[in-house]
Coordinates of C-alpha atoms in Angstrom, one line a residue:
M1 CA -62.6 109.0 -17.2
S2 CA -64.3 105.7 -17.5
F3 CA -62.4 102.4 -18.3
G4 CA -65.6 100.4 -18.8
Q5 CA -67.7 98.3 -16.5
G6 CA -66.1 96.5 -13.7
G7 CA -62.8 98.4 -13.7
P8 CA -61.6 100.9 -11.2
A9 CA -62.7 104.5 -11.8
W10 CA -60.5 107.4 -11.1
G11 CA -61.5 111.0 -11.4
P12 CA -59.2 113.8 -12.4
G13 CA -58.6 114.5 -8.8
D14 CA -58.7 111.0 -7.3
Q15 CA -55.6 109.1 -6.1
Q16 CA -56.9 105.5 -5.4
T17 CA -54.4 102.8 -4.3
P18 CA -54.8 99.3 -5.8
D19 CA -55.5 96.4 -3.5
W20 CA -52.2 94.6 -3.8
A21 CA -53.1 91.7 -1.5
A22 CA -56.2 90.9 -3.5
L23 CA -54.2 91.0 -6.7
A24 CA -51.6 88.6 -5.2
D25 CA -54.3 86.2 -4.1
A26 CA -55.9 86.2 -7.5
S27 CA -52.5 85.6 -9.2
A28 CA -51.7 82.7 -6.8
A29 CA -55.1 81.2 -7.5
R30 CA -54.6 81.3 -11.2
S31 CA -51.1 79.7 -10.8
R32 CA -52.6 76.8 -8.7
R33 CA -55.3 76.2 -11.3
K34 CA -52.7 75.9 -14.1
K35 CA -50.5 73.6 -12.0
W36 CA -53.3 71.2 -11.1
L37 CA -54.4 71.3 -14.7
F38 CA -50.9 70.3 -15.8
I39 CA -50.5 67.6 -13.2
G40 CA -54.0 66.3 -13.9
G41 CA -53.3 66.3 -17.7
G42 CA -50.1 64.4 -17.2
A43 CA -51.8 61.8 -15.0
L44 CA -54.5 61.4 -17.5
A45 CA -52.0 61.0 -20.3
T46 CA -50.0 58.4 -18.3
A47 CA -53.2 56.5 -17.5
A48 CA -54.1 56.5 -21.1
V49 CA -50.7 55.1 -22.2
V50 CA -50.9 52.3 -19.5
A51 CA -54.4 51.5 -20.7
V52 CA -53.3 51.3 -24.3
V53 CA -50.4 49.0 -23.4
A54 CA -52.6 46.8 -21.2
T55 CA -55.1 46.5 -24.0
V56 CA -52.4 45.5 -26.5
I57 CA -51.1 42.9 -24.1
V58 CA -54.5 41.5 -23.4
N59 CA -55.3 41.4 -27.1
A60 CA -52.0 39.7 -27.9
G61 CA -52.6 37.1 -25.3
S62 CA -56.2 36.4 -26.3
K63 CA -55.8 36.6 -30.0
D64 CA -58.0 34.1 -31.6
D65 CA -55.9 32.1 -34.0
G66 CA -58.7 29.6 -34.7
K67 CA -57.5 27.0 -32.2
S68 CA -59.0 26.5 -28.8
A69 CA -57.0 25.3 -25.8
S70 CA -58.4 21.8 -26.3
E71 CA -56.9 21.7 -29.8
L72 CA -53.3 22.5 -28.8
P73 CA -51.0 19.4 -29.0
S74 CA -50.4 17.7 -25.7
P75 CA -46.9 16.9 -24.5
P76 CA -45.7 13.5 -25.7
A77 CA -46.5 10.7 -23.4
L78 CA -43.6 8.5 -22.3
P79 CA -44.1 4.8 -22.9
S80 CA -44.9 2.9 -19.8
N81 CA -43.1 -0.3 -21.0
S82 CA -40.0 0.0 -23.1
A83 CA -39.2 -2.6 -25.7
Q84 CA -35.5 -2.5 -24.6
P85 CA -34.7 -4.3 -21.4
G86 CA -33.3 -2.1 -18.6
P87 CA -29.9 -2.8 -17.0
S88 CA -29.8 -5.6 -14.5
F89 CA -27.5 -6.0 -11.6
S90 CA -26.6 -9.3 -9.9
Q91 CA -27.5 -9.5 -6.3
V92 CA -24.9 -12.3 -5.8
A93 CA -21.5 -11.2 -4.6
P94 CA -18.6 -12.4 -6.7
P95 CA -16.7 -15.3 -5.1
P96 CA -13.5 -14.4 -3.2
P97 CA -10.2 -14.9 -5.1
P98 CA -8.6 -18.3 -4.5
N99 CA -6.4 -18.7 -1.5
P100 CA -2.8 -19.6 -2.6
Y101 CA -2.2 -21.6 0.5
D102 CA -5.1 -24.0 -0.6
Y103 CA -3.0 -25.0 -3.6
V104 CA 0.1 -26.1 -1.6
S105 CA -1.7 -27.6 1.3
N106 CA -3.4 -30.5 -0.4
A107 CA -2.3 -32.8 -3.2
K108 CA -5.7 -32.7 -4.9
K109 CA -5.2 -29.0 -5.8
D110 CA -1.4 -28.9 -6.0
T111 CA -1.1 -30.3 -9.5
A112 CA 1.6 -28.1 -11.1
P113 CA 4.8 -29.8 -12.3
L114 CA 7.2 -30.5 -9.4
S115 CA 10.9 -31.2 -9.7
A116 CA 14.3 -30.0 -8.7
D117 CA 14.2 -27.6 -11.6
T118 CA 10.9 -26.1 -10.7
L119 CA 11.9 -25.6 -7.1
F120 CA 15.5 -24.6 -7.8
P121 CA 15.7 -23.2 -11.3
G122 CA 18.8 -22.0 -13.1
K123 CA 22.5 -22.8 -12.4
S124 CA 23.0 -20.4 -9.6
L125 CA 21.1 -18.3 -7.0
T126 CA 21.9 -14.7 -6.0
L127 CA 20.7 -14.2 -2.4
G128 CA 21.5 -11.6 0.3
S129 CA 25.1 -12.7 0.9
G130 CA 26.0 -13.3 -2.7
A131 CA 25.8 -15.9 -5.5
Y132 CA 25.5 -19.6 -4.8
A133 CA 26.4 -22.2 -7.4
K134 CA 24.0 -25.0 -7.9
G135 CA 25.5 -28.4 -7.8
P136 CA 23.9 -31.9 -7.9
T137 CA 20.1 -32.5 -7.6
D138 CA 18.0 -35.6 -7.3
K139 CA 14.5 -36.9 -6.5
V140 CA 13.6 -40.1 -4.7
T141 CA 10.4 -41.8 -3.6
D142 CA 12.1 -43.8 -0.8
C143 CA 12.1 -40.8 1.6
A144 CA 14.0 -42.5 4.4
S145 CA 16.9 -43.4 2.1
V146 CA 18.2 -39.8 1.9
T147 CA 18.0 -39.0 5.6
Q148 CA 20.2 -39.2 8.7
G149 CA 19.2 -40.1 12.2
S150 CA 15.5 -40.7 12.9
L151 CA 14.3 -38.2 10.3
G152 CA 13.5 -41.2 7.9
S153 CA 11.0 -42.6 10.4
A154 CA 9.2 -39.3 10.8
L155 CA 8.9 -38.9 7.0
N156 CA 7.7 -42.5 6.4
N157 CA 5.2 -42.5 9.3
N158 CA 3.5 -39.5 7.9
G159 CA 3.2 -40.6 4.4
C160 CA 6.1 -38.9 2.6
R161 CA 5.7 -39.3 -1.2
Q162 CA 9.1 -38.1 -2.4
V163 CA 12.1 -36.0 -1.4
I164 CA 13.8 -33.5 -3.8
R165 CA 17.3 -32.4 -3.0
A166 CA 19.7 -29.8 -4.3
T167 CA 23.2 -28.8 -3.2
F168 CA 24.6 -25.2 -3.3
T169 CA 28.1 -24.0 -2.6
K170 CA 29.6 -20.5 -1.9
D171 CA 33.0 -19.5 -0.4
G172 CA 33.9 -23.1 0.7
V173 CA 30.5 -23.7 2.3
A174 CA 28.2 -26.4 1.0
V175 CA 24.5 -26.7 1.8
T176 CA 22.0 -29.5 0.8
V177 CA 18.3 -28.6 0.7
G178 CA 15.8 -31.4 1.0
V179 CA 12.1 -31.0 0.3
A180 CA 9.8 -33.8 1.5
V181 CA 6.4 -33.9 -0.1
F182 CA 3.2 -35.1 1.6
D183 CA -0.5 -35.3 0.7
T184 CA -1.6 -32.7 3.2
D185 CA -0.3 -29.9 5.3
T186 CA -1.3 -31.8 8.5
A187 CA 1.1 -34.6 7.6
A188 CA 3.9 -32.2 6.8
T189 CA 3.5 -30.4 10.1
K190 CA 3.6 -33.6 12.0
A191 CA 6.8 -34.8 10.2
K192 CA 8.4 -31.5 11.1
E193 CA 7.5 -31.8 14.7
Q194 CA 8.7 -35.4 14.9
A195 CA 11.9 -34.8 13.0
N196 CA 15.2 -35.7 14.6
G197 CA 18.3 -35.8 12.6
G198 CA 18.6 -34.2 9.2
I199 CA 18.6 -34.6 5.4
A200 CA 21.6 -36.4 4.0
S201 CA 24.1 -34.2 2.2
L202 CA 24.3 -34.7 -1.6
S203 CA 27.7 -34.6 -3.3
G204 CA 28.8 -34.9 -6.9
S205 CA 29.1 -32.7 -9.9
G206 CA 32.2 -31.0 -8.5
V207 CA 31.0 -31.0 -4.9
N208 CA 33.1 -33.2 -2.5
T209 CA 31.5 -35.3 0.2
F210 CA 30.6 -33.1 3.2
C211 CA 28.8 -33.5 6.5
R212 CA 29.6 -37.2 6.6
G213 CA 31.9 -39.4 8.7
G214 CA 31.2 -37.7 12.0
S215 CA 31.9 -34.1 11.0
V216 CA 29.7 -31.5 12.8
C217 CA 27.2 -29.7 10.5
R218 CA 24.3 -27.4 11.0
N219 CA 20.7 -28.6 10.3
T220 CA 17.4 -26.7 9.9
T221 CA 13.8 -28.0 9.8
N222 CA 10.6 -26.3 8.8
S223 CA 7.4 -26.8 6.8
Y224 CA 4.8 -24.9 4.7
G225 CA 1.7 -26.4 3.2
R226 CA 2.2 -30.0 2.4
Y227 CA 6.0 -29.6 2.2
A228 CA 8.6 -30.1 4.9
Y229 CA 12.0 -28.7 4.0
F230 CA 15.4 -29.3 5.6
T231 CA 18.9 -28.0 5.2
T232 CA 22.3 -29.6 6.1
G233 CA 25.2 -27.2 5.9
G234 CA 28.9 -27.4 6.5
F235 CA 32.3 -27.0 4.9
A236 CA 33.0 -28.5 1.5
D237 CA 36.3 -29.8 2.8
G238 CA 34.6 -31.8 5.6
K239 CA 35.7 -29.5 8.5
S240 CA 33.3 -29.4 11.5
V241 CA 31.2 -26.3 12.0
T242 CA 31.4 -24.2 15.2
K243 CA 29.1 -21.5 16.5
S244 CA 31.5 -18.9 15.2
D245 CA 31.2 -20.0 11.6
T246 CA 28.6 -17.5 10.7
G247 CA 29.0 -18.2 7.0
V248 CA 27.5 -21.6 7.4
F249 CA 24.6 -20.3 9.4
T250 CA 23.9 -17.5 6.9
A251 CA 24.0 -19.9 4.0
G252 CA 21.6 -22.3 5.6
D253 CA 19.1 -19.6 6.6
E254 CA 19.2 -17.9 3.1
L255 CA 18.6 -21.2 1.3
A256 CA 15.8 -22.2 3.7
K257 CA 14.1 -18.8 3.1
F258 CA 14.5 -19.2 -0.7
T259 CA 12.9 -22.7 -0.5
F260 CA 10.0 -21.2 1.5
D261 CA 9.5 -18.4 -1.0
Q262 CA 9.5 -21.0 -3.9
I263 CA 6.7 -23.0 -2.2
V264 CA 4.7 -19.8 -1.6
A265 CA 5.1 -18.7 -5.2
R266 CA 4.0 -22.2 -6.3
G267 CA 0.7 -21.7 -4.5
R268 CA 0.3 -18.1 -5.7
N269 CA 0.9 -19.1 -9.4
Q270 CA -1.7 -21.9 -9.2
A271 CA -4.3 -19.6 -7.5
S272 CA -3.8 -16.9 -10.2
A273 CA -4.2 -19.5 -13.0
A274 CA -7.4 -20.7 -11.4
A275 CA -8.8 -17.2 -11.0
A276 CA -8.1 -16.5 -14.7
R277 CA -10.0 -19.6 -15.9
P278 CA -13.6 -18.9 -17.0
A279 CA -16.3 -20.2 -14.6
A280 CA -17.8 -23.5 -15.6

């Protein structure tokens, strides 16, 4: 029986075994060819897509819209010189604020009103130990006339211009404060250093005479700026003061401290007013 050319021929009595190894090799070869064809086709397709996308991108970027690069508008140029002036900053440091001490150390600057009412305002003072009632006040230009001992000479020799006095009372204690005014702080300091004696007590307006006629009293002396200030303290009934009479000592110290604070405030207020004035 014949199956045509190229095929195996078996006779009626032939039993011929197929070559299975050759058939397997042929089948594997066919499979490999199909696989490489598939991979190759896929690669070609991918390459074709990439080429198309690249072409689109290139064409989009190089599309001729009728304008060359030289015709595109240039970025706006910033003006080199502005019509508006720029900010300016002063290279000069501002002057320091006025020193309050300068206004109480020299009569040329210390021009604020000065009286018993400006130094000792109101009808009473409330200090650390309690309230003091303000009694009589006065102001004299004959500085030595309101002093005791050699204090008058120290005031006159250093050019004292005036003395302002005020008396305060509390719990049977009376204290007179005297403020001597000079032209400069140097003169006031010298008067303080040369002082010997005390300010004369000031009575009246309900305050009896005290610290006179030989009674022992307590005196203090100090200065600040062009002011020397003094206190004379004792008992309103004229009794002499002893070291155990702490009320007299406390009253003298508190009123001396108050006087100092008033002079400091005077300088501070004048310095603040000067700083607030516009520069000439």
